[in-house]
PDB file of C-alpha atoms in Angstrom:
ATOM      1  CA  MET F  21     -27.926  14.506  -8.241  1.00  0.00           C
ATOM      2  CA  ILE F  22     -24.833  16.500  -7.439  1.00  0.00           C
ATOM      3  CA  HIS F  23     -24.959  19.839  -9.234  1.00  0.00           C
ATOM      4  CA  GLU F  24     -23.074  22.234  -7.003  1.00  0.00           C
ATOM      5  CA  ASN F  25     -20.819  22.431  -3.978  1.00  0.00           C
ATOM      6  CA  THR F  26     -23.907  22.754  -1.792  1.00  0.00           C
ATOM      7  CA  ASP F  27     -24.845  19.173  -2.700  1.00  0.00           C
ATOM      8  CA  ILE F  28     -21.407  17.961  -1.550  1.00  0.00           C
ATOM      9  CA  GLU F  29     -21.939  19.897   1.661  1.00  0.00           C
ATOM     10  CA  ARG F  30     -25.344  18.257   2.097  1.00  0.00           C
ATOM     11  CA  LEU F  31     -23.844  14.806   1.495  1.00  0.00           C
ATOM     12  CA  PHE F  32     -21.023  15.556   3.896  1.00  0.00           C
ATOM     13  CA  LYS F  33     -23.357  16.717   6.674  1.00  0.00           C
ATOM     14  CA  ARG F  34     -25.720  13.803   6.190  1.00  0.00           C
ATOM     15  CA  TYR F  35     -23.329  10.893   5.644  1.00  0.00           C
ATOM     16  CA  TYR F  36     -20.021  11.809   7.296  1.00  0.00           C
ATOM     17  CA  GLN F  37     -20.831  10.110  10.615  1.00  0.00           C
ATOM     18  CA  PRO F  38     -22.159   6.829   9.127  1.00  0.00           C
ATOM     19  CA  MET F  39     -19.189   6.691   6.737  1.00  0.00           C
ATOM     20  CA  TYR F  40     -16.771   7.369   9.586  1.00  0.00           C
ATOM     21  CA  ARG F  41     -18.378   4.618  11.715  1.00  0.00           C
ATOM     22  CA  VAL F  42     -17.930   2.091   8.895  1.00  0.00           C
ATOM     23  CA  ALA F  43     -14.281   3.085   8.494  1.00  0.00           C
ATOM     24  CA  LYS F  44     -13.724   2.958  12.271  1.00  0.00           C
ATOM     25  CA  GLY F  45     -15.207  -0.535  12.418  1.00  0.00           C
ATOM     26  CA  ILE F  46     -12.654  -1.711   9.841  1.00  0.00           C
ATOM     27  CA  LEU F  47      -9.501   0.329  10.516  1.00  0.00           C
ATOM     28  CA  TYR F  48      -9.711   1.334  14.222  1.00  0.00           C
ATOM     29  CA  ASP F  49      -7.501   4.383  13.584  1.00  0.00           C
ATOM     30  CA  GLN F  50      -9.202   7.799  13.881  1.00  0.00           C
ATOM     31  CA  ASP F  51      -6.850   9.694  11.594  1.00  0.00           C
ATOM     32  CA  GLU F  52      -6.865   6.990   8.948  1.00  0.00           C
ATOM     33  CA  CYS F  53     -10.669   6.835   9.099  1.00  0.00           C
ATOM     34  CA  LYS F  54     -10.972  10.592   8.616  1.00  0.00           C
ATOM     35  CA  ASP F  55      -8.604  10.379   5.636  1.00  0.00           C
ATOM     36  CA  VAL F  56     -10.645   7.599   4.051  1.00  0.00           C
ATOM     37  CA  VAL F  57     -13.921   9.507   4.374  1.00  0.00           C
ATOM     38  CA  SER F  58     -12.297  12.683   3.065  1.00  0.00           C
ATOM     39  CA  ASP F  59     -10.801  10.781   0.124  1.00  0.00           C
ATOM     40  CA  VAL F  60     -14.214   9.406  -0.830  1.00  0.00           C
ATOM     41  CA  PHE F  61     -15.802  12.861  -0.743  1.00  0.00           C
ATOM     42  CA  ALA F  62     -12.869  14.303  -2.703  1.00  0.00           C
ATOM     43  CA  LYS F  63     -13.283  11.635  -5.364  1.00  0.00           C
ATOM     44  CA  VAL F  64     -17.012  12.324  -5.689  1.00  0.00           C
ATOM     45  CA  PHE F  65     -16.340  16.038  -5.993  1.00  0.00           C
ATOM     46  CA  GLU F  66     -13.292  15.894  -8.303  1.00  0.00           C
ATOM     47  CA  GLU F  67     -14.717  13.297 -10.663  1.00  0.00           C
ATOM     48  CA  GLY F  68     -18.152  14.891 -10.705  1.00  0.00           C
ATOM     49  CA  ILE F  69     -19.822  11.623  -9.765  1.00  0.00           C
ATOM     50  CA  ILE F  70     -23.577  11.904 -10.008  1.00  0.00           C
ATOM     51  CA  LEU F  71     -25.421  10.220  -7.159  1.00  0.00           C
ATOM     52  CA  LEU F  72     -29.122   9.569  -7.245  1.00  0.00           C
ATOM     53  CA  PRO F  73     -30.884  10.232  -3.936  1.00  0.00           C
ATOM     54  CA  GLU F  74     -31.939   6.590  -3.568  1.00  0.00           C
ATOM     55  CA  THR F  75     -28.398   5.261  -4.094  1.00  0.00           C
ATOM     56  CA  GLU F  76     -26.161   7.936  -2.557  1.00  0.00           C
ATOM     57  CA  GLU F  77     -25.889   6.372   0.893  1.00  0.00           C
ATOM     58  CA  GLY F  78     -25.164   2.909  -0.478  1.00  0.00           C
ATOM     59  CA  TYR F  79     -22.523   4.248  -2.858  1.00  0.00           C
ATOM     60  CA  LEU F  80     -20.740   6.303  -0.187  1.00  0.00           C
ATOM     61  CA  ILE F  81     -20.736   3.482   2.387  1.00  0.00           C
ATOM     62  CA  ARG F  82     -19.456   0.954  -0.193  1.00  0.00           C
ATOM     63  CA  ALA F  83     -16.764   3.389  -1.334  1.00  0.00           C
ATOM     64  CA  VAL F  84     -15.538   3.802   2.259  1.00  0.00           C
ATOM     65  CA  ARG F  85     -15.618   0.043   2.852  1.00  0.00           C
ATOM     66  CA  ASN F  86     -13.677  -0.682  -0.348  1.00  0.00           C
ATOM     67  CA  ARG F  87     -11.093   2.006   0.404  1.00  0.00           C
ATOM     68  CA  CYS F  88     -10.581   0.577   3.911  1.00  0.00           C
ATOM     69  CA  LEU F  89     -10.148  -2.945   2.533  1.00  0.00           C
ATOM     70  CA  ASN F  90      -7.579  -1.672   0.015  1.00  0.00           C
ATOM     71  CA  ILE F  91      -5.644  -0.027   2.848  1.00  0.00           C
ATOM     72  CA  ILE F  92      -5.666  -3.267   4.841  1.00  0.00           C
ATOM     73  CA  ALA F  93      -4.516  -5.284   1.812  1.00  0.00           C
ATOM     74  CA  HIS F  94      -1.694  -2.824   1.190  1.00  0.00           C
ATOM     75  CA  LYS F  95      -0.598  -3.007   4.832  1.00  0.00           C
ATOM     76  CA  ASP F  96      -0.684  -6.793   4.732  1.00  0.00           C
ATOM     77  CA  ILE F  97       1.612  -6.935   1.693  1.00  0.00           C
ATOM     78  CA  ARG F  98       3.965  -4.372   3.221  1.00  0.00           C
ATOM     79  CA  GLU F  99       4.127  -6.196   6.553  1.00  0.00           C
ATOM     80  CA  ARG F 100       4.768  -9.608   4.954  1.00  0.00           C
ATOM     81  CA  THR F 101       7.571  -8.218   2.799  1.00  0.00           C
ATOM     82  CA  SER F 102       9.122  -6.345   5.722  1.00  0.00           C
ATOM     83  CA  LYS F 103       8.944  -9.445   7.901  1.00  0.00           C
ATOM     84  CA  LEU F 104      10.800 -11.493   5.273  1.00  0.00           C
ATOM     85  CA  LEU F 105      13.546  -8.902   4.998  1.00  0.00           C
ATOM     86  CA  LEU F 106      13.800  -8.350   8.741  1.00  0.00           C
ATOM     87  CA  ASN F 107      14.173 -12.066   9.426  1.00  0.00           C
ATOM     88  CA  ASP F 108      17.079 -12.196   6.998  1.00  0.00           C
ATOM     89  CA  ALA F 109      18.564  -8.970   8.359  1.00  0.00           C
ATOM     90  CA  LYS F 110      18.498 -10.378  11.911  1.00  0.00           C
ATOM     91  CA  THR F 111      20.317 -13.476  10.715  1.00  0.00           C
ATOM     92  CA  ILE F 112      22.913 -11.357   8.965  1.00  0.00           C
ATOM     93  CA  LEU F 113      23.394  -8.948  11.837  1.00  0.00           C
ATOM     94  CA  SER F 114      23.532 -11.652  14.453  1.00  0.00           C
ATOM     95  CA  GLU F 115      26.435 -13.270  12.634  1.00  0.00           C
ATOM     96  CA  HIS F 116      28.554 -10.079  12.676  1.00  0.00           C
ATOM     97  CA  ASP F 117      30.086 -11.160   9.429  1.00  0.00           C
ATOM     98  CA  GLU F 118      31.337  -8.292   7.272  1.00  0.00           C
ATOM     99  CA  THR F 119      31.805 -10.546   4.273  1.00  0.00           C
ATOM    100  CA  LEU F 120      28.181 -11.611   4.448  1.00  0.00           C
ATOM    101  CA  LEU F 121      27.073  -7.987   4.470  1.00  0.00           C
ATOM    102  CA  ASP F 122      29.316  -7.320   1.499  1.00  0.00           C
ATOM    103  CA  ARG F 123      27.821 -10.358  -0.220  1.00  0.00           C
ATOM    104  CA  LEU F 124      24.308  -9.036   0.387  1.00  0.00           C
ATOM    105  CA  MET F 125      25.172  -5.689  -1.168  1.00  0.00           C
ATOM    106  CA  LEU F 126      26.754  -7.453  -4.133  1.00  0.00           C
ATOM    107  CA  LEU F 127      23.673  -9.659  -4.592  1.00  0.00           C
ATOM    108  CA  ILE F 128      21.431  -6.608  -4.648  1.00  0.00           C
ATOM    109  CA  GLU F 129      23.702  -4.892  -7.187  1.00  0.00           C
ATOM    110  CA  HIS F 130      23.497  -7.881  -9.521  1.00  0.00           C
ATOM    111  CA  LEU F 131      19.764  -8.571  -9.353  1.00  0.00           C
ATOM    112  CA  GLU F 132      18.295  -9.126 -12.801  1.00  0.00           C
ATOM    113  CA  PRO F 133      16.321  -7.771 -14.513  1.00  0.00           C
ATOM    114  CA  PRO F 134      17.328  -4.220 -13.519  1.00  0.00           C
ATOM    115  CA  ILE F 135      13.710  -3.339 -12.665  1.00  0.00           C
ATOM    116  CA  ARG F 136      13.886  -5.887  -9.842  1.00  0.00           C
ATOM    117  CA  ARG F 137      16.878  -4.108  -8.300  1.00  0.00           C
ATOM    118  CA  GLN F 138      15.171  -0.757  -8.792  1.00  0.00           C
ATOM    119  CA  ILE F 139      11.934  -1.914  -7.129  1.00  0.00           C
ATOM    120  CA  LEU F 140      13.849  -3.352  -4.164  1.00  0.00           C
ATOM    121  CA  ARG F 141      15.641  -0.041  -3.643  1.00  0.00           C
ATOM    122  CA  LEU F 142      12.523   2.095  -4.073  1.00  0.00           C
ATOM    123  CA  ARG F 143      10.616  -0.009  -1.582  1.00  0.00           C
ATOM    124  CA  HIS F 144      13.185  -0.718   1.099  1.00  0.00           C
ATOM    125  CA  VAL F 145      15.656   2.132   0.802  1.00  0.00           C
ATOM    126  CA  GLN F 146      13.309   4.978  -0.069  1.00  0.00           C
ATOM    127  CA  GLY F 147      10.263   3.413   1.628  1.00  0.00           C
ATOM    128  CA  LEU F 148       7.876   4.160  -1.232  1.00  0.00           C
ATOM    129  CA  PRO F 149       4.458   2.474  -1.219  1.00  0.00           C
ATOM    130  CA  PHE F 150       3.686  -0.200  -3.815  1.00  0.00           C
ATOM    131  CA  GLN F 151       1.258   1.989  -5.765  1.00  0.00           C
ATOM    132  CA  ARG F 152       3.731   4.860  -5.999  1.00  0.00           C
ATOM    133  CA  ILE F 153       6.429   2.517  -7.293  1.00  0.00           C
ATOM    134  CA  ALA F 154       3.983   1.058  -9.814  1.00  0.00           C
ATOM    135  CA  ASP F 155       2.964   4.532 -10.994  1.00  0.00           C
ATOM    136  CA  ASP F 156       6.564   5.771 -11.222  1.00  0.00           C
ATOM    137  CA  LEU F 157       7.709   2.736 -13.209  1.00  0.00           C
ATOM    138  CA  GLY F 158       4.550   2.394 -15.319  1.00  0.00           C
ATOM    139  CA  VAL F 159       3.780  -1.150 -14.133  1.00  0.00           C
ATOM    140  CA  SER F 160       1.025  -2.755 -12.050  1.00  0.00           C
ATOM    141  CA  ARG F 161       1.148  -3.236  -8.272  1.00  0.00           C
ATOM    142  CA  VAL F 162       1.154  -6.974  -8.900  1.00  0.00           C
ATOM    143  CA  THR F 163       4.312  -6.588 -11.005  1.00  0.00           C
ATOM    144  CA  VAL F 164       5.950  -4.584  -8.213  1.00  0.00           C
ATOM    145  CA  TYR F 165       5.048  -7.206  -5.621  1.00  0.00           C
ATOM    146  CA  HIS F 166       6.194 -10.037  -7.928  1.00  0.00           C
ATOM    147  CA  HIS F 167       9.619  -8.481  -8.539  1.00  0.00           C
ATOM    148  CA  LEU F 168      10.052  -7.657  -4.863  1.00  0.00           C
ATOM    149  CA  SER F 169       9.108 -11.172  -3.845  1.00  0.00           C
ATOM    150  CA  GLU F 170      11.468 -12.666  -6.426  1.00  0.00           C
ATOM    151  CA  ALA F 171      14.312 -10.384  -5.318  1.00  0.00           C
ATOM    152  CA  ILE F 172      13.855 -11.490  -1.704  1.00  0.00           C
ATOM    153  CA  ASN F 173      13.723 -15.167  -2.697  1.00  0.00           C
ATOM    154  CA  ILE F 174      16.876 -14.863  -4.815  1.00  0.00           C
ATOM    155  CA  ILE F 175      18.760 -13.079  -2.049  1.00  0.00           C
ATOM    156  CA  LYS F 176      17.631 -15.612   0.572  1.00  0.00           C
ATOM    157  CA  ARG F 177      18.636 -18.550  -1.627  1.00  0.00           C
ATOM    158  CA  GLN F 178      22.036 -17.141  -2.411  1.00  0.00           C
ATOM    159  CA  LEU F 179      22.723 -16.166   1.209  1.00  0.00           C
ATOM    160  CA  ASN F 180      21.796 -19.658   2.337  1.00  0.00           C
ATOM    161  CA  GLN F 181      24.163 -21.120  -0.271  1.00  0.00           C
ATOM    162  CA  ALA F 182      26.920 -18.817   0.954  1.00  0.00           C
ATOM    163  CA  LYS F 183      26.453 -20.041   4.554  1.00  0.00           C
ATOM    164  CA  GLN F 184      26.941 -23.679   3.526  1.00  0.00           C
TER     165      GLN F 184
END
């Protein structure tokens, strides 16, 4: 059981390397792997999680694995959304059409409901991560992704109609 800081130190000394290896096998980024392992230890310490000797290794390894998978899922969502917007931006910029750019800005201004417009700005103007947006607005990450996806679909549809 974890009773004092010395137990965290013992866990750190004993399991840091195996935890890091698991993270490295999933993420391939040294700094990100170190952050993941540190985050897991911080959570154990801050939340006062009690680990039994026979389950401590399994818990720590699973926690690292789950954290890495969450990071990958978050990156995947971010990359897909960015790719959708970039494809449209390339189309817009390649046309050198000022009126189309004005139309895009107008479409964003008139997105409904207002939370959709706000999420689009927070994500793509301020570059905030999905979880931060969800926390700031008091909604789930799924809601953030849904509104962002809908905003992109609406803008794409209306831009395509404007081209015709």
